[in-house]
């Protein structure tokens, strides 16, 4: 049985989570966002997502979040879809974010539930459905048990997949089998996208539609090449690229994710600054590891993948 | 060796975490806060803390938090000290809160570190010290591994106890032995207060100075009576009261804490409303259990503890 | 870079963990073991492993374990390799098991470390190396963080892969990315096999050599068909079979594994009995789910996969 | 309400878990056990327990366990009660141990449930009740969530407290509030004893009857003095001793428990040997810490507590 989505969905391909460059006064650096978006789009990415984990949404106040979405939408200028991250412990705050970003012109939202007190399943469901009801946009559900501590059961995902706005799910557990279970039980009503904790080539083989990824900021061309190989089912070639990309992820799993992506982008010449305190920047050794991984990536890139 | 604090500290006795009553538009109900504060102060509590876990700080936006502190300070009007809860994942936001509440006239702050990405110990330390540096007020460190996921090592607490503003720690693990370790290693430089997950009589016997507690909103007179027995070392009497109070905590450990305290206060006639969504109110059975526990408490209260 | 093993290894293909049928006196039912082995070998499996988790090794005394290995070796009679599970908290006991099973004629051992007190990495390493030194057989390391609570770091696995007897690793986490990391860092010195918590088709695509699996007892022909498709890189066909087989795993993840496999084998006519107490047999509903999954499997099996 | 036990129970006072000294051939060193028991009894302990966690029961085979109980019963010779540790994942094995130790003359058993596959509550209950039915001896239930991973709900403990042989519970969580809940809900039908993860003075104040403890091997006189102070409700004196003893526990919580107690006993002149591999002995620094703590204890002991 082929897994097909009856409903068109904008969530597909390689979608980098971009970082949020802020200066010491907390001001979003629009120029840096612009350059990063330009280069990612030139590299062929299929969408851009501000305010993911990598985008340090949790460390920003609402004004900064709103401004970051505004800046990104303007920078991307319709070349690819922009999906904004929406997340809160509170229904009201999440609905506010969703409506606000819709007004700013995003093409979809990626919604997570932050946690404080433990919630029952019906409370979790009410959060996501209430946000989905607040907008006229495609929505992806984002579940990340290690940061948000709210796990979504397959049954809950299956029920939510029946809402007209909920078109995709991005699962950031490390459990790839769970993705296959979601695909099977949702019968194609929602698309599944991988996170950087999964092996994209595997998820694509199982029927995934792409991946949201912080590390894709650092290796957009290789990521797009991998995606194309997967779509064209050229698996041996896909796996060659996959193995290189996985070595990037291994580094990032050892350190603070935002510090890694920001540190790596600094290496590549983007003045994105340090992660937001109390998060510290990478120490010297970690920075060297990230630099080395990036250098290897460029070196190992087939000529056609490199920039002009 | 007696555990004595060389520095005067306002953190002592029974300090209820008060709930945050909001209407459907998110407006803080000042009149309800006022009545609750009046009654708690009449019952003899030694301080009042808005914006704790019970106060649903995590579910409020910054405007609501600021307003709640303002309303509480005004309601209490200097009769007992007011300690405001300060918590964020971000240093900048926590420093802002701390300064803001100092300007509003609080007598101290209780500082927690919310978590998103895991932090190293030096990052955790920088958060607390940076907040302590931002104010001219006594500060209590609040550690709650189950909600904030950041545990503080004894060594870290020992180092922080040397900051002139850091005068107390409130530990909300269930590990009572940890409190004795903190007392021993900090050599009296900071006071230890219990949370509702500890048995106050035990913590007092070990040298604790009091307890911060959501459930104390529902049983302020019994809590104060327990405190007085402990201070006067009338242990058998203390334990009789303790056993009754513990039955309240047992109920609350089974359900959402804010829902329990708000439900219990509604039973007692305070129109505090429901917890903030997606948290649901207590279901019928839980509400009945809370009502029953409150009724037993009143019934079991020695005549002299009851209100006039 | 192709992942190739320089050293021949017997660990490959579909290797069912067989159950341990015991009567009420604790006696191993040799006739049942014999029938099960015959049928699995007829179905094309590439090896047989007694004393895995599914084989309830943890619930057997050493006499029963020894007898189970003896009975299996005799039943298999050299048609496929037999790998015996070795596991203990104690080095001495594990070495004894390993030598004992070598004397009984097994073709390899699969070694796990049970846990009691937490161990440091050098203690963990000494356990595995000490067992490897005790034998003249190929050995697979078996790591199962959810049951044995000892996780093996990639660095530790890399070091162990240099021992001449250690030829394979079977990782029973749900983290498929970890398998790719192991493959990369061990540079082909040891082979990686999947567990039933992974999707075999994915692991094979990444360079895996096969899988150890309890559920393969119930679907040996489909499992072998899947393996063959993977080896021949017929991925779309592989995935069709994979989706069916995954539905079996989903059921088993919800219940006690031994109870599921024993219950399923009873459904198929093997009198393997109940799991060893205090484990209870499947309740009526779970038994019906298992029966239904097995029925669907048989129904969906292409004609050529069914028995003659 | 005073917590009184209607039924006489031998489980009370200070009950050291003794270590299991084995030579390189795995032979129990009866002479060392004898000397240790003599000295502990001279120091005033109220019972002796072989085969606890500290006794490394998990690392011994059944022959060694049986021999250890035999040797201990003979050494103690009726001067104080002997309670043998019983633990397994299997009902049958646990029942065998219990009957075997009864035949060897123990005065009671302390029963834990080791875990492999997760169990439901009725399976857990069947294990304990089945062991209780197998003997004509008082039995204590031992629950240790960190090593055995099976937690017992208060409801389950309450039900088990109605079995005529089940007279006590020893809870080795760090959650002291849980002990008060057990006392309240079991209404005096079973006695509660502390573990070394609790503060004995607190548990005694709440109504506990004593404590099972590995560290008591190293500080028997101070432990007995603490117990006597508690029984006589001389709390300030109790707390002075308690603070000293807690510093011993703090060290032990940082390292392997068996390694600490064996290392400490070696310091005191008992040739108990190293912990059983793969557990390593204490490293040099840890050994020095243990030695220092023991030296301080002896120094701080009031003259009347020291040996003649």
Short mmCIF file of C-alpha atoms in Angstrom, two decimals, chain D residues 24 27 31 51 68 107 137 147-148 151 159 162 167 169 183-184 197 200 216 229 240 248-249 252 272:
data_model
loop_
_atom_site.label_atom_id
_atom_site.label_comp_id
_atom_site.label_asym_id
_atom_site.label_seq_id
_atom_site.Cartn_x
_atom_site.Cartn_y
_atom_site.Cartn_z
CA UNK D 24 38.96 -15.94 44.79
CA UNK D 27 34.17 -19.57 49.01
CA UNK D 31 35.64 -16.86 60.10
CA UNK D 51 21.96 -11.23 51.51
CA UNK D 68 26.13 -17.44 53.61
CA UNK D 107 14.09 -15.70 62.29
CA UNK D 137 8.10 -16.92 59.50
CA UNK D 147 17.85 -1.18 42.03
CA UNK D 148 14.83 -3.41 41.57
CA UNK D 151 7.70 0.27 42.81
CA UNK D 159 -3.42 -5.05 50.83
CA UNK D 162 -3.24 -8.04 55.80
CA UNK D 167 4.93 -7.78 59.35
CA UNK D 169 8.22 -3.01 55.09
CA UNK D 183 2.09 4.14 58.15
CA UNK D 184 -1.18 5.99 57.81
CA UNK D 197 18.58 6.56 51.99
CA UNK D 200 16.56 7.38 60.63
CA UNK D 216 25.55 0.37 60.15
CA UNK D 229 17.91 8.40 71.78
CA UNK D 240 23.73 15.38 67.03
CA UNK D 248 28.77 8.50 56.28
CA UNK D 249 25.73 7.97 54.08
CA UNK D 252 28.28 5.96 50.26
CA UNK D 272 36.34 -8.98 53.72
#
